[in-house]
Backbone as a ProteinNet text record, in pm:
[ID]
protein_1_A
[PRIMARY]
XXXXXXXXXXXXXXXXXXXXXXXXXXXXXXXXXXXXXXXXXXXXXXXXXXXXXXXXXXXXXXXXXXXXXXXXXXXXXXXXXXXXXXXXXXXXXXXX
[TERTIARY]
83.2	0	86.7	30.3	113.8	152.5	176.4	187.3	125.1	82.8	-37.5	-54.5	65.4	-18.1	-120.3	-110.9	-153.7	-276.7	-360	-473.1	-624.2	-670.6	-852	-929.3	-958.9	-1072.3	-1157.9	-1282.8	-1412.7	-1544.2	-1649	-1748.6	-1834.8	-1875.2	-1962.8	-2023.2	-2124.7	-2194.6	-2144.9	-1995.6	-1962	-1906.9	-1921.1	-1870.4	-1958.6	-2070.2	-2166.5	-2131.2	-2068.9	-2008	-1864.6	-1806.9	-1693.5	-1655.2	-1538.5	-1545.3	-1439.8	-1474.3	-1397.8	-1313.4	-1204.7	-1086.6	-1150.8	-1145.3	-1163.5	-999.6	-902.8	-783.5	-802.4	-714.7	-725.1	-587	-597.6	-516.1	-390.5	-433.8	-301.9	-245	-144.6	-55.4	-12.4	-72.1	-45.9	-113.3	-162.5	-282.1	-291.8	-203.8	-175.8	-242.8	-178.8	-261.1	-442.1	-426.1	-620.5	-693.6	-609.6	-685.9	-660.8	-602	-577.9	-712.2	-721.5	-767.2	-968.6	-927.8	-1148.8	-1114.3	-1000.5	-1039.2	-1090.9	-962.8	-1038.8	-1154.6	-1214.5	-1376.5	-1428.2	-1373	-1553	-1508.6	-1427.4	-1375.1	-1458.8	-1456.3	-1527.3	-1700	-1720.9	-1887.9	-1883.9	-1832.3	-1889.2	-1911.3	-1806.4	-1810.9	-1890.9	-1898.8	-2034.2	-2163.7	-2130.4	-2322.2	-2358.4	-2233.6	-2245.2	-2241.2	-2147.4	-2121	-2147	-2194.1	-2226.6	-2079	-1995.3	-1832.3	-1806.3	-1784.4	-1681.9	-1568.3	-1487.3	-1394.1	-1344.2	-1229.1	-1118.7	-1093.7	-1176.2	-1132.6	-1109.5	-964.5	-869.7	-872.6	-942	-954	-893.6	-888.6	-850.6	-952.2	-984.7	-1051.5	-992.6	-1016.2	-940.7	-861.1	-895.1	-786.5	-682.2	-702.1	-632.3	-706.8	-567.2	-627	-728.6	-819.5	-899.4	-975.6	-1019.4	-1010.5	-1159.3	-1221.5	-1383.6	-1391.4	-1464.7	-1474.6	-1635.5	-1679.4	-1787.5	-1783	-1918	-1964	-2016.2	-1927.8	-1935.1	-2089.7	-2159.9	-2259	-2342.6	-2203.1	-2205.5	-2066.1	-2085.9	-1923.1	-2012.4	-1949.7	-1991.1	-1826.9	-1867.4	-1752.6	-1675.5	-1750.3	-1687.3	-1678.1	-1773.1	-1831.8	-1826	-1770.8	-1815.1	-1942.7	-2028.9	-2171	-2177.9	-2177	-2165.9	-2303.1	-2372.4	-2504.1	-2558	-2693.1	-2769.2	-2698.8	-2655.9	-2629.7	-2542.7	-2474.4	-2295.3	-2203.3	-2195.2	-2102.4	-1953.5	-1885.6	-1682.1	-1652.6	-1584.6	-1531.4	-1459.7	-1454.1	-1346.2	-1226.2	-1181.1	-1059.8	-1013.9	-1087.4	-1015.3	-1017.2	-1018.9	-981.4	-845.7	-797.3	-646.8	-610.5	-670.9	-662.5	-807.4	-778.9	-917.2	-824.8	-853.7	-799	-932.7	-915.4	-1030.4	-1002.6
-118.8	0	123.7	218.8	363.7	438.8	533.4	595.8	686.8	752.5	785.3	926.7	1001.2	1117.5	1116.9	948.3	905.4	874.2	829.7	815.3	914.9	899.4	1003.6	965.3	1098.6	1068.9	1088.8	1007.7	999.1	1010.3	1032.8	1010.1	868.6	843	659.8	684.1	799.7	807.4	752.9	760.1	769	607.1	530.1	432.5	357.8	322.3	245.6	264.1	372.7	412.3	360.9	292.9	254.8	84.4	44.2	-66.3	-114.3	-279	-311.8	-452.7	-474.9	-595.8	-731.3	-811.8	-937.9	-982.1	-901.7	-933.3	-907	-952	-924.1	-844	-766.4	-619	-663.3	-771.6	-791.3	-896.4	-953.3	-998.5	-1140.2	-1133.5	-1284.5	-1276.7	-1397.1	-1448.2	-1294	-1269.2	-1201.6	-1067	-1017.4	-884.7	-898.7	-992.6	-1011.4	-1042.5	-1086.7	-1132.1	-993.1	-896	-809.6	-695	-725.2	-642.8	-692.5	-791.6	-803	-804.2	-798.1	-798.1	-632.4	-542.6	-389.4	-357.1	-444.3	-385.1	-440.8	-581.5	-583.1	-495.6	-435.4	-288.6	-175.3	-165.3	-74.8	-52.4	-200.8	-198.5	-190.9	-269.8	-263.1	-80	-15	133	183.3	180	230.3	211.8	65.8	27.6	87.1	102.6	113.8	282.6	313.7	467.2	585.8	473.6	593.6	713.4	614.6	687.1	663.3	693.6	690.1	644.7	589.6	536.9	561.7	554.6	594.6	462.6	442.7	287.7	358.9	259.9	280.4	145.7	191	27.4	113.8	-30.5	15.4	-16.3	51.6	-7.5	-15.5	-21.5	-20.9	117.5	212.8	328.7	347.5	287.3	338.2	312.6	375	397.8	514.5	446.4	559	551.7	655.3	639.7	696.6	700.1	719.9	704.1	842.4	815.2	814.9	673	654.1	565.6	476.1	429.2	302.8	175.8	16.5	-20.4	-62.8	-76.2	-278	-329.9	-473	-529	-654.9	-722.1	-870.4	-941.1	-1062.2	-1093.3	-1274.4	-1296.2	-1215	-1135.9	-1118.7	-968.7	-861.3	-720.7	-673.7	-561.9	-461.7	-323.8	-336.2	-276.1	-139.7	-49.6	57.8	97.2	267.4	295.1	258.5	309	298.5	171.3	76.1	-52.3	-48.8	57.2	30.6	-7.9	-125.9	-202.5	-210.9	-222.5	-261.9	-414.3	-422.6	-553.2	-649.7	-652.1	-733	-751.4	-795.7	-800.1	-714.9	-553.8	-455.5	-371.8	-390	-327	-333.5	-188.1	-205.6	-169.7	-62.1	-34.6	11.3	52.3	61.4	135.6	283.8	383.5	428.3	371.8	371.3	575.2
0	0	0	-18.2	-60.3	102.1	99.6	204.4	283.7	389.9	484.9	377	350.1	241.9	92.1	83.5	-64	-44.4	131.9	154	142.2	47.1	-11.5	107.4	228.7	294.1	179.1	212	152.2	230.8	234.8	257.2	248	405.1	340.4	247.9	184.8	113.7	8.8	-42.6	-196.7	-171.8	-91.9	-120.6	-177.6	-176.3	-283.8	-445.6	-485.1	-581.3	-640.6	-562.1	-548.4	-568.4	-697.5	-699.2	-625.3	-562.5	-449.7	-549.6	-558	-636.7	-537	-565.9	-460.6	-369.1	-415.7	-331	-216.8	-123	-18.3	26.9	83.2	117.3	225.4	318	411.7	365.3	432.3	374.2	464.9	611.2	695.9	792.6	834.1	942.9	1084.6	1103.6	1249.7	1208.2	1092.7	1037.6	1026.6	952	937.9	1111	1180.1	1379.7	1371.6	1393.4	1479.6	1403.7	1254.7	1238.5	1225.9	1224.7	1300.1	1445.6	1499.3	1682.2	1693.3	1587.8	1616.5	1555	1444.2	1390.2	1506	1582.2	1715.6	1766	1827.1	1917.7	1843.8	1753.8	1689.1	1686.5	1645.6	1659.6	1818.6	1898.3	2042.4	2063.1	2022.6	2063.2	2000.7	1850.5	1780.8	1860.7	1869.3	1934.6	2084.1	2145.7	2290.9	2352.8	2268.7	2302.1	2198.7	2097.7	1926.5	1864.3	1892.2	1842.6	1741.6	1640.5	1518.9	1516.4	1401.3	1411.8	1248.6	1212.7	1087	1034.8	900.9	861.2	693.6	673.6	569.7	503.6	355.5	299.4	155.3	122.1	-101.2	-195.6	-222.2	-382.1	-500.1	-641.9	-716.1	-799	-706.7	-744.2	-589.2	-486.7	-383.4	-264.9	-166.6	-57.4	-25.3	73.9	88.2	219.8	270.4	447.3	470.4	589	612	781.8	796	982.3	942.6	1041.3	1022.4	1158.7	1197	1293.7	1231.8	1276.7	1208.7	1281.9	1234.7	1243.6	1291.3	1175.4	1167.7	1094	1148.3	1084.8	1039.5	911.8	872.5	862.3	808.1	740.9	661.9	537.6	419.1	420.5	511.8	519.3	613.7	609.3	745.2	680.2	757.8	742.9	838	732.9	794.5	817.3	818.7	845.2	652.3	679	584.2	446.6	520.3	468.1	358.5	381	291.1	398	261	269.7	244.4	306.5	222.4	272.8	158.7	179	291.4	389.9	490.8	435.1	352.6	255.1	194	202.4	144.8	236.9	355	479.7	571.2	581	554.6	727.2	770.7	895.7	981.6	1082.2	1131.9	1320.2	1293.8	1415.5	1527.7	1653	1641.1	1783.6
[MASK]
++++++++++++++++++++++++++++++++++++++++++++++++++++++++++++++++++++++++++++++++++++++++++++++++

């Protein structure tokens, strides 16, 4: 991935707009645990305290970053409000 100045905040809104690669963005087992241990950290705080959180995923032009409030986690999705979706696999970081 590029470097923290190369990251496009965006709006959730524009991500329904946005196409997602089926790759997957990390690179070994420890990266992918750490990073659904911080989306439940995230929904627990969304659901519990209504906080926002900075999640940095790629699509197929780049990185691109969004403070929003995780709403839901599946296998394959993290579910933000009004039911946009990003991929689990194109989720790169997550600040909470």
């Amino acid at each position: 991935m590029g470097t923290i100045n190369q990251i496009k905040h965006i709006e959730k809104e524009q991500i329904p707009f946005l196409h997602f690669p089926h790759q997957e963005v990390l690179n070994n087992k420890r990266e992918k645990r750490d990073r659904y241990r911080k989306l439940r950290r995230a929904l627990t705080l969304g659901n519990l305290e209504h906080l926002k959180v900075k999640i940095v995923f790629a699509d197929d032009e780049g990185a691109k970053e969004v403070e929003t409030t995780v709403w839901g986690i599946t296998e394959k999705s993290v579910i933000l409000k009004q039911s946009t979706v990003i991929p689990l696999e194109r989720v790169i970081s997550i600040v909470n």
